[in-house]
């Protein structure tokens, strides 16, 4: 019987492959990728590499530059204003916790059927759409002595002489600025939480209601485990954002009276004092701090949610064991009655 041999597939040249369907797919993918990658390299990675190089020089924007090695980094660690600015981040971190708790509470309430819920969502999300500079000017007049906030408090019975200077008193001015950030960003977090909660299977709520679970129990045992990824994301964004707060203190107070955050101090050193190398070193140190904070948060939430999952698995195993013992006793009783 003659062996049937398959004819070898002729090899295509590069030009033929390029004109084929497979070649056209590759060309389209490259065409769509090369432009965003070129823009990303030009406006992100290349400037970052230049800034990293500047951090090793004593230089201004114009003029000669002198290589100083790691001296800029040691100067940043020795400056009191830099450490003081980092301490102010604790105010914004505390505000981010209030912001997340408020956003999660409102998202949980609005995820159920509430009259006027859609309008309320729009009002709460609207501040996030406003430019940060515009918000700064709004709250600058809002907190000014005798203006909007003081007028409202006087309507409530407070005397103007007994009210503090919201932007001048160092005991309260940073809290006032943190309130601005909370007002602006908690709507964004709320919308993200609502999207995650709405993706939870509705049958879980129905089963929980049949078992007699109230709203708090539904939140604890259904909503929280289902949206843990979004919770982790919002916490990371809020904490890293608190380390890089800039617009409220810069626009509202210009960093005066102890309100200068790390970014405000860095802006002052770079653009007013013209110490470009020192400001670049500050930026690199802040980047390292943000990376470290992000990794620690991920590890923390991984441990927390893993512990919760392990606890759920242990509870399920205990329940199955109890059910198995109950079935065994029942079968034994039935067998004894049959005898």
PDB file of C-alpha atoms in Angstrom, residues 54 58-66 270-271 273-277:
ATOM      1  CA  UNK A  54      18.953  65.584  38.773  1.00  0.00           C
ATOM      2  CA  UNK A  58      23.464  70.606  43.029  1.00  0.00           C
ATOM      3  CA  UNK A  59      21.773  72.634  40.299  1.00  0.00           C
ATOM      4  CA  UNK A  60      19.228  75.248  39.308  1.00  0.00           C
ATOM      5  CA  UNK A  61      16.991  75.325  36.268  1.00  0.00           C
ATOM      6  CA  UNK A  62      19.530  77.458  34.447  1.00  0.00           C
ATOM      7  CA  UNK A  63      23.292  77.394  34.905  1.00  0.00           C
ATOM      8  CA  UNK A  64      25.983  74.893  35.746  1.00  0.00           C
ATOM      9  CA  UNK A  65      25.375  71.810  37.849  1.00  0.00           C
ATOM     10  CA  UNK A  66      27.722  70.091  40.287  1.00  0.00           C
ATOM     11  CA  UNK A 270      12.083  73.695  43.577  1.00  0.00           C
ATOM     12  CA  UNK A 271      10.458  76.850  42.189  1.00  0.00           C
ATOM     13  CA  UNK A 273      14.597  78.560  46.085  1.00  0.00           C
ATOM     14  CA  UNK A 274      15.616  77.010  42.723  1.00  0.00           C
ATOM     15  CA  UNK A 275      17.135  73.938  44.409  1.00  0.00           C
ATOM     16  CA  UNK A 276      16.170  71.496  41.688  1.00  0.00           C
ATOM     17  CA  UNK A 277      18.459  68.688  42.810  1.00  0.00           C
TER      18      UNK A 277
END
